């Protein structure tokens, strides 16, 4: 069974640009969550999608957005990039929404903003 | 709201020695608790979880954790560590509500000395 796949793995952008990251969950998983990981702030929850609907949202500005498609693949977008957006963005999938299940993480997309 | 405190940012330990990684949580409602491990350049992987029942939970790779409700703790232990246990360990908490998001602690970096 293929794991969670995130693309691209590495990318470099400049301030003011926008970026789109993609996440393909494990086959059959309908919930996708996104986390931002930085050395200073640790792992911070961005949002969760289940069946194309956003179920939960973290405390990030509106520049951070996401969506989920009918095949459960998810994308997140960050507009008007700032230096502080440099981070590892992790996607996690699970069978269902909710919190008793195990989260399966991808290897992340490392974004550097110059 | 829930929060997690991992008291040690780094724990150095000699190979084959025992280790305990500390985790305390705060919540006004009942919670589920998790420990995840992140190896270098990888995503997170579930080590173990406490949902209900026995307060001593056994996980993968010889790790175990004990849920202590009165002390609001969920410390992770291993009786004898191996070089391959070198990684960052994250404690996480979520409320019973199915719509709750999982909140991660700041992580503890475990370094094993030969």
XYZ file of N, CA, C and O in Angstrom, chain A:
456
model
N 0.851 -1.193 0.000
C 0.000 0.000 0.000
C 0.880 1.234 0.000
O 1.748 1.383 0.850
N 0.688 2.114 -0.948
C 1.500 3.314 -1.018
C 1.178 4.214 0.164
O 0.037 4.269 0.643
N 2.204 4.935 0.631
C 2.009 5.839 1.745
C 1.489 7.180 1.270
O 1.067 7.338 0.124
N 1.540 8.150 2.158
C 1.119 9.508 1.827
C 2.209 10.159 0.985
O 3.385 10.133 1.361
N 1.817 10.706 -0.121
C 2.782 11.306 -1.037
C 2.593 12.802 -1.096
O 1.484 13.286 -1.361
N 3.690 13.511 -0.861
C 3.636 14.972 -0.931
C 4.567 15.468 -2.033
O 5.695 14.990 -2.170
N 4.079 16.413 -2.800
C 4.895 17.033 -3.847
C 4.684 18.540 -3.847
O 3.576 19.015 -3.535
N 5.726 19.313 -4.182
C 7.100 18.843 -4.328
C 7.765 18.609 -2.977
O 7.227 19.024 -1.953
N 8.875 17.956 -2.933
C 9.567 17.724 -1.675
C 10.322 18.974 -1.218
O 10.411 19.256 -0.032
N 10.874 19.677 -2.161
C 11.631 20.889 -1.836
C 11.270 21.990 -2.835
O 11.067 21.707 -4.002
N 11.175 23.203 -2.332
C 10.959 24.314 -3.250
C 11.435 25.606 -2.621
O 11.417 25.760 -1.395
N 11.863 26.505 -3.496
C 12.351 27.812 -3.076
C 11.533 28.877 -3.777
O 11.351 28.823 -4.990
N 11.033 29.814 -3.000
C 10.226 30.907 -3.538
C 10.767 32.221 -2.982
O 11.552 32.241 -2.029
N 10.320 33.309 -3.554
C 10.685 34.620 -3.033
C 9.469 35.290 -2.414
O 8.313 34.896 -2.695
N 9.717 36.249 -1.577
C 8.632 36.961 -0.879
C 7.621 37.512 -1.880
O 7.993 38.020 -2.942
N 6.383 37.403 -1.552
C 5.318 37.919 -2.396
C 4.747 36.900 -3.365
O 3.635 37.089 -3.879
N 5.513 35.851 -3.629
C 5.002 34.817 -4.530
C 3.963 33.954 -3.816
O 3.705 34.114 -2.626
N 3.374 33.044 -4.564
C 2.454 32.091 -3.958
C 2.945 30.678 -4.253
O 3.767 30.460 -5.149
N 2.449 29.727 -3.478
C 2.887 28.352 -3.648
C 1.709 27.413 -3.427
O 0.805 27.702 -2.630
N 1.716 26.334 -4.164
C 0.705 25.289 -3.990
C 1.402 23.968 -3.720
O 2.302 23.568 -4.462
N 0.992 23.316 -2.645
C 1.558 22.024 -2.266
C 0.484 20.965 -2.411
O -0.691 21.218 -2.144
N 0.912 19.771 -2.788
C -0.048 18.706 -3.047
C 0.171 17.523 -2.117
O 1.298 17.229 -1.708
N -0.908 16.853 -1.798
C -0.859 15.691 -0.914
C -1.807 14.615 -1.428
O -3.012 14.864 -1.591
N -1.266 13.433 -1.662
C -2.093 12.284 -2.034
C -2.150 11.339 -0.851
O -1.118 10.795 -0.443
N -3.327 11.144 -0.262
C -3.422 10.299 0.936
C -3.327 8.823 0.585
O -3.343 8.443 -0.593
N -3.230 8.014 1.599
C -3.264 6.571 1.421
C -4.612 6.194 0.817
O -5.651 6.763 1.195
N -4.599 5.240 -0.086
C -5.827 4.827 -0.746
C -6.881 4.426 0.279
O -6.617 3.623 1.184
N -8.071 5.008 0.147
C -9.151 4.694 1.071
C -9.280 5.679 2.220
O -10.306 5.719 2.903
N -8.237 6.461 2.450
C -8.309 7.466 3.507
C -9.056 8.686 2.999
O -8.785 9.189 1.908
N -9.971 9.177 3.813
C -10.797 10.296 3.374
C -10.485 11.591 4.103
O -10.989 12.646 3.754
N -9.679 11.495 5.156
C -9.344 12.694 5.924
C -7.897 13.087 5.644
O -7.000 12.239 5.654
N -7.696 14.363 5.397
C -6.351 14.900 5.183
C -6.161 16.121 6.079
O -6.995 17.032 6.082
N -5.069 16.109 6.834
C -4.733 17.248 7.692
C -3.401 17.823 7.249
O -2.544 17.097 6.743
N -3.226 19.098 7.480
C -1.978 19.778 7.146
C -1.387 20.407 8.404
O -2.112 20.986 9.217
N -0.055 20.294 8.517
C 0.663 20.874 9.639
C 1.862 21.657 9.106
O 2.480 21.280 8.118
N 2.200 22.722 9.814
C 3.412 23.471 9.540
C 4.417 23.152 10.646
O 4.084 23.230 11.822
N 5.633 22.785 10.273
C 6.656 22.477 11.270
C 7.838 23.420 11.114
O 8.450 23.483 10.035
N 8.140 24.154 12.169
C 9.290 25.048 12.195
C 10.068 24.819 13.480
O 9.491 24.365 14.480
N 11.372 25.125 13.485
C 12.172 24.922 14.709
C 11.639 25.739 15.888
O 11.650 25.273 17.011
N 11.126 26.915 15.631
C 10.681 27.776 16.716
C 9.288 27.480 17.232
O 9.036 27.523 18.429
N 8.380 27.130 16.346
C 6.973 26.932 16.717
C 6.555 25.469 16.778
O 5.458 25.150 17.233
N 7.411 24.577 16.332
C 7.068 23.160 16.360
C 6.016 22.828 15.315
O 5.963 23.442 14.247
N 5.156 21.878 15.648
C 4.111 21.434 14.725
C 2.834 22.215 15.005
O 2.267 22.134 16.080
N 2.380 22.937 14.011
C 1.155 23.707 14.177
C 0.122 23.258 13.161
O 0.406 23.147 11.973
N -1.086 23.037 13.658
C -2.180 22.557 12.829
C -2.667 23.663 11.904
O -2.939 24.781 12.348
N -2.781 23.337 10.631
C -3.292 24.292 9.647
C -4.776 24.070 9.395
O -5.585 24.958 9.616
N -5.120 22.916 8.874
C -6.530 22.583 8.624
C -6.678 21.099 8.350
O -5.706 20.394 8.095
N -7.944 20.660 8.434
C -8.290 19.275 8.139
C -9.444 19.257 7.151
O -10.398 20.037 7.282
N -9.362 18.353 6.198
C -10.441 18.167 5.234
C -10.939 16.730 5.289
O -10.160 15.790 5.485
N -12.238 16.593 5.147
C -12.863 15.275 5.096
C -13.989 15.354 4.083
O -14.863 16.222 4.186
N -13.954 14.458 3.132
C -14.976 14.427 2.074
C -15.177 15.811 1.468
O -16.314 16.302 1.364
N -14.084 16.452 1.124
C -14.064 17.740 0.414
C -14.516 18.921 1.264
O -14.656 20.032 0.738
N -14.736 18.695 2.564
C -15.198 19.767 3.447
C -14.142 20.055 4.504
O -13.569 19.136 5.078
N -13.919 21.322 4.766
C -12.983 21.670 5.825
C -13.653 21.441 7.170
O -14.673 22.057 7.490
N -13.051 20.553 7.985
C -13.648 20.207 9.269
C -13.089 21.049 10.410
O -13.762 21.307 11.398
N -11.809 21.417 10.279
C -11.146 22.148 11.340
C -10.153 23.110 10.734
O -9.616 22.857 9.649
N -9.885 24.189 11.446
C -8.929 25.168 10.955
C -8.098 25.664 12.122
O -8.619 25.913 13.201
N -6.815 25.814 11.900
C -5.933 26.347 12.922
C -5.881 27.860 12.874
O -6.634 28.504 12.148
N -4.982 28.430 13.655
C -4.893 29.885 13.770
C -3.873 30.467 12.807
O -2.859 31.019 13.219
N -4.130 30.334 11.549
C -3.262 30.891 10.520
C -4.022 31.956 9.739
O -5.250 31.891 9.621
N -3.293 32.928 9.180
C -3.981 33.981 8.414
C -4.618 33.425 7.151
O -4.337 32.308 6.717
N -5.481 34.237 6.562
C -6.218 33.812 5.385
C -5.353 33.528 4.172
O -5.836 32.955 3.185
N -4.068 33.900 4.247
C -3.160 33.601 3.123
C -2.975 32.088 2.950
O -2.567 31.636 1.882
N -3.263 31.371 4.003
C -3.152 29.917 3.967
C -4.541 29.340 3.668
O -5.506 29.605 4.398
N -4.623 28.577 2.619
C -5.910 27.978 2.260
C -5.680 26.563 1.750
O -4.553 26.175 1.435
N -6.744 25.828 1.679
C -6.617 24.458 1.200
C -7.886 24.008 0.539
O -8.911 24.714 0.529
N -7.814 22.831 -0.031
C -9.008 22.219 -0.593
C -8.765 20.720 -0.735
O -7.617 20.261 -0.712
N -9.854 20.009 -0.911
C -9.758 18.567 -1.097
C -10.633 18.186 -2.280
O -11.751 18.695 -2.427
N -10.134 17.292 -3.065
C -10.852 16.870 -4.268
C -11.649 15.589 -3.996
O -11.490 14.956 -2.945
N -12.461 15.215 -4.958
C -13.340 14.051 -4.759
C -12.549 12.755 -4.595
O -13.052 11.787 -4.029
N -11.307 12.728 -5.068
C -10.488 11.512 -4.891
C -9.663 11.580 -3.600
O -8.747 10.781 -3.415
N -9.983 12.529 -2.749
C -9.365 12.766 -1.435
C -8.006 13.446 -1.504
O -7.474 13.825 -0.455
N -7.444 13.619 -2.673
C -6.209 14.384 -2.775
C -6.456 15.806 -2.296
O -7.561 16.354 -2.432
N -5.426 16.380 -1.700
C -5.598 17.713 -1.127
C -4.470 18.636 -1.598
O -3.363 18.180 -1.917
N -4.784 19.877 -1.661
C -3.783 20.900 -1.948
C -3.877 21.987 -0.896
O -4.968 22.268 -0.373
N -2.732 22.585 -0.600
C -2.765 23.784 0.213
C -2.028 24.892 -0.543
O -1.091 24.629 -1.297
N -2.486 26.081 -0.363
C -1.937 27.226 -1.058
C -1.549 28.301 -0.053
O -2.267 28.536 0.920
N -0.405 28.893 -0.279
C -0.009 30.036 0.527
C 0.251 31.201 -0.432
O 1.072 31.080 -1.353
N -0.467 32.282 -0.236
C -0.298 33.440 -1.110
C 0.546 34.501 -0.416
O 0.729 34.475 0.808
N 1.074 35.405 -1.200
C 1.873 36.517 -0.683
C 2.868 36.023 0.367
O 2.821 36.382 1.551
N 3.767 35.167 -0.060
C 4.696 34.515 0.852
C 5.534 35.505 1.652
O 5.962 36.552 1.145
N 5.755 35.143 2.911
C 6.614 35.913 3.805
C 7.782 35.027 4.229
O 7.695 33.794 4.163
N 8.863 35.683 4.694
C 10.034 34.909 5.119
C 9.670 33.888 6.179
O 10.177 32.764 6.193
N 8.746 34.260 7.058
C 8.352 33.388 8.152
C 7.558 32.173 7.721
O 7.281 31.291 8.541
N 7.207 32.102 6.449
C 6.486 30.933 5.952
C 7.431 29.781 5.632
O 6.983 28.673 5.320
N 8.728 30.038 5.699
C 9.700 28.970 5.479
C 9.499 27.900 6.532
O 9.536 28.175 7.735
N 9.263 26.681 6.083
C 8.917 25.609 7.016
C 8.825 24.296 6.269
O 8.860 24.248 5.039
N 8.673 23.235 7.056
C 8.332 21.931 6.502
C 6.819 21.786 6.633
O 6.275 21.913 7.738
N 6.144 21.561 5.539
C 4.692 21.402 5.553
C 4.364 19.917 5.441
O 4.717 19.270 4.461
N 3.729 19.419 6.473
C 3.410 18.000 6.556
C 1.940 17.757 6.320
O 1.086 18.477 6.839
N 1.684 16.733 5.557
C 0.313 16.294 5.307
C 0.134 14.947 5.998
O 1.059 14.125 6.036
N -1.034 14.727 6.558
C -1.334 13.459 7.207
C -2.714 12.990 6.785
O -3.646 13.797 6.670
N -2.843 11.702 6.567
C -4.171 11.184 6.211
C -4.625 10.158 7.237
O -3.817 9.590 7.978
N -5.920 9.981 7.310
C -6.493 8.949 8.164
C -7.776 8.459 7.520
O -8.347 9.111 6.654
N -8.231 7.307 8.012
C -9.407 6.682 7.415
C -10.630 7.578 7.504
O -11.415 7.671 6.573
N -10.791 8.211 8.651
C -11.976 9.016 8.851
C -11.588 10.275 9.604
O -10.488 10.390 10.139
N -12.498 11.202 9.629
C -12.270 12.398 10.406
C -12.394 12.056 11.879
O -12.935 11.029 12.243
N -11.891 12.931 12.724
C -11.955 12.602 14.135
C -10.591 12.247 14.655
O -9.602 12.245 13.943
N -10.508 11.901 15.876
C -9.220 11.905 16.535
C -8.807 10.583 17.163
O -7.811 10.529 17.848
N -9.534 9.530 16.951
C -9.116 8.273 17.570
C -8.269 7.435 16.636
O -7.702 6.443 17.043
N -8.257 7.850 15.405
C -7.497 7.073 14.448
C -6.062 7.518 14.360
O -5.673 8.575 14.833
N -5.267 6.725 13.758
C -3.867 7.024 13.575
C -3.696 7.948 12.389
O -4.325 7.777 11.357
N -2.831 8.927 12.534
C -2.477 9.808 11.429
C -1.273 9.222 10.715
O -0.300 8.817 11.358
N -1.337 9.170 9.392
C -0.219 8.697 8.581
C 0.369 9.917 7.864
O -0.317 10.553 7.065
N 1.619 10.190 8.157
C 2.247 11.401 7.635
C 3.054 11.137 6.374
O 3.682 10.084 6.225
N 3.080 12.125 5.498
C 4.007 12.138 4.389
C 5.354 12.650 4.857
O 5.523 13.011 6.027
N 6.316 12.698 3.930
C 7.652 13.158 4.298
C 7.773 14.674 4.282
O 8.775 15.214 4.720
N 6.750 15.332 3.783
C 6.727 16.781 3.860
C 7.229 17.491 2.622
O 7.924 16.916 1.780
N 6.837 18.741 2.533
C 7.340 19.651 1.495
C 8.087 20.756 2.214
O 7.509 21.462 3.047
N 9.374 20.863 1.905
C 10.177 21.891 2.582
C 10.205 23.148 1.734
O 10.761 23.150 0.636
N 9.611 24.192 2.270
C 9.511 25.474 1.576
C 10.517 26.457 2.150
O 10.569 26.651 3.363
N 11.302 27.040 1.283
C 12.218 28.112 1.671
C 11.794 29.381 0.965
O 11.649 29.392 -0.260
N 11.583 30.437 1.739
C 11.190 31.727 1.175
C 12.353 32.690 1.324
O 12.853 32.914 2.435
N 12.814 33.210 0.199
C 13.964 34.135 0.202
C 13.523 35.579 0.038
O 12.465 35.845 -0.551
